[in-house]
Amino acid sequence: MEAAGIPAVFDYMTPEGINALYLKRRVKELNGICRKCSWAGVAGAPDWLVMFPDPAGHCWIELKAPGEKPRPLQVREQEYMRQCGCVVYTCDSPESIDRAINDLFDNHFVTTITFLKAKQK
């Protein structure tokens, strides 16, 4: 695989692992950070927290292998998190990761100016 410009490390990685590597690299390129999370006693919660500084924005991402869909328990947990104000995405490819990040940038960022104005009221 090395000849095609794809590192040999991908030869033994799972498809979800390759997506995780892409997510970490892409978020870092955009000056953000992401954290792999484990939820003690909670099944179905997303596994990645993605955060960007000013303008502030964060989201939860459930990574899947290409074509894989969230389990019903995951769908319920994500819906509950959205009802509580969380931004949650399910991503199964580099393209879907890029779409999620673009949506976060376009629709869910809270600028420092907005935050400071709200704080002054």
Short mmCIF file of C-alpha atoms in Angstrom, two decimals:
data_model
loop_
_atom_site.label_atom_id
_atom_site.label_comp_id
_atom_site.label_asym_id
_atom_site.label_seq_id
_atom_site.Cartn_x
_atom_site.Cartn_y
_atom_site.Cartn_z
CA MET A 1 0.00 0.00 0.00
CA GLU A 2 2.95 2.34 0.61
CA ALA A 3 3.41 2.79 -3.13
CA ALA A 4 -0.04 4.34 -3.47
CA GLY A 5 0.96 7.10 -1.06
CA ILE A 6 -0.93 5.50 1.81
CA PRO A 7 1.23 4.67 4.83
CA ALA A 8 1.71 0.96 5.50
CA VAL A 9 0.29 1.50 8.99
CA PHE A 10 -3.17 1.42 7.36
CA ASP A 11 -2.62 -2.21 6.37
CA TYR A 12 -3.43 -3.40 9.89
CA MET A 13 -5.83 -0.70 11.08
CA THR A 14 -9.58 -1.19 11.25
CA PRO A 15 -11.71 1.06 9.01
CA GLU A 16 -12.97 2.84 12.15
CA GLY A 17 -9.35 3.27 13.26
CA ILE A 18 -8.49 4.90 9.95
CA ASN A 19 -11.42 7.31 10.44
CA ALA A 20 -10.17 8.09 13.97
CA LEU A 21 -6.71 8.86 12.63
CA TYR A 22 -8.23 11.17 10.00
CA LEU A 23 -10.42 12.90 12.63
CA LYS A 24 -7.45 13.58 14.92
CA ARG A 25 -5.29 14.86 12.07
CA ARG A 26 -8.03 17.08 10.61
CA VAL A 27 -9.02 18.62 13.95
CA LYS A 28 -5.37 19.33 14.78
CA GLU A 29 -4.90 21.05 11.38
CA LEU A 30 -7.77 23.37 12.35
CA ASN A 31 -6.20 24.16 15.76
CA GLY A 32 -8.67 22.07 17.70
CA ILE A 33 -8.34 19.07 19.94
CA CYS A 34 -10.25 15.84 20.18
CA ARG A 35 -10.52 13.38 23.01
CA LYS A 36 -11.52 9.73 22.94
CA CYS A 37 -14.08 9.26 25.69
CA SER A 38 -15.33 6.28 27.60
CA TRP A 39 -18.56 6.53 29.51
CA ALA A 40 -18.64 4.57 32.74
CA GLY A 41 -22.03 2.92 33.09
CA VAL A 42 -23.47 4.50 29.93
CA ALA A 43 -23.97 2.52 26.73
CA GLY A 44 -24.53 4.14 23.36
CA ALA A 45 -22.86 7.52 23.97
CA PRO A 46 -20.58 9.04 21.28
CA ASP A 47 -16.91 8.21 21.58
CA TRP A 48 -15.17 11.45 20.53
CA LEU A 49 -15.33 14.98 21.93
CA VAL A 50 -14.08 17.57 19.41
CA MET A 51 -13.28 21.10 20.65
CA PHE A 52 -12.11 24.28 18.96
CA PRO A 53 -11.00 27.50 20.66
CA ASP A 54 -12.06 31.02 19.71
CA PRO A 55 -14.50 31.06 18.13
CA ALA A 56 -15.57 28.42 20.61
CA GLY A 57 -17.25 25.30 19.38
CA HIS A 58 -17.47 21.68 20.32
CA CYS A 59 -19.33 18.56 19.31
CA TRP A 60 -19.58 14.85 19.95
CA ILE A 61 -18.77 12.42 17.15
CA GLU A 62 -19.63 8.74 16.92
CA LEU A 63 -17.17 7.14 14.50
CA LYS A 64 -18.23 4.14 12.44
CA ALA A 65 -16.69 1.97 9.78
CA PRO A 66 -17.72 2.94 6.23
CA GLY A 67 -21.41 2.24 5.65
CA GLU A 68 -22.04 1.26 9.27
CA LYS A 69 -25.04 2.86 10.99
CA PRO A 70 -25.52 3.63 14.69
CA ARG A 71 -27.26 1.01 16.78
CA PRO A 72 -30.76 1.88 18.10
CA LEU A 73 -29.31 2.51 21.57
CA GLN A 74 -26.81 4.97 20.06
CA VAL A 75 -29.57 6.74 18.12
CA ARG A 76 -31.60 7.18 21.33
CA GLU A 77 -28.59 8.46 23.29
CA GLN A 78 -27.64 10.92 20.54
CA GLU A 79 -31.21 12.21 20.32
CA TYR A 80 -31.33 12.76 24.08
CA MET A 81 -27.98 14.59 23.95
CA ARG A 82 -29.32 16.83 21.15
CA GLN A 83 -32.42 17.61 23.23
CA CYS A 84 -30.04 18.71 25.99
CA GLY A 85 -28.26 21.11 23.62
CA CYS A 86 -25.33 18.95 22.47
CA VAL A 87 -24.18 18.89 18.86
CA VAL A 88 -23.75 15.24 17.84
CA TYR A 89 -22.66 13.66 14.56
CA THR A 90 -22.21 10.11 13.31
CA CYS A 91 -19.36 9.84 10.80
CA ASP A 92 -18.29 6.85 8.72
CA SER A 93 -15.75 8.37 6.31
CA PRO A 94 -13.28 11.23 5.96
CA GLU A 95 -15.88 13.05 3.85
CA SER A 96 -18.53 12.76 6.57
CA ILE A 97 -15.98 13.97 9.15
CA ASP A 98 -15.31 17.03 6.97
CA ARG A 99 -19.07 17.64 6.60
CA ALA A 100 -19.51 17.46 10.39
CA ILE A 101 -16.66 19.89 11.04
CA ASN A 102 -17.95 22.26 8.35
CA ASP A 103 -21.44 22.16 9.88
CA LEU A 104 -19.97 22.87 13.31
CA PHE A 105 -18.04 25.85 11.92
CA ASP A 106 -21.01 27.16 9.92
CA ASN A 107 -23.85 26.63 12.38
CA HIS A 108 -22.73 25.96 15.93
CA PHE A 109 -19.82 28.22 16.84
CA VAL A 110 -20.27 30.74 19.63
CA THR A 111 -17.91 33.64 19.10
CA THR A 112 -16.13 35.21 22.04
CA ILE A 113 -17.87 38.50 21.24
CA THR A 114 -21.30 36.87 21.48
CA PHE A 115 -20.32 35.21 24.76
CA LEU A 116 -18.98 38.45 26.26
CA LYS A 117 -22.09 40.43 25.23
CA ALA A 118 -24.34 37.83 26.81
CA LYS A 119 -22.22 37.87 29.97
CA GLN A 120 -22.51 41.68 30.27
CA LYS A 121 -26.33 41.63 30.27
#
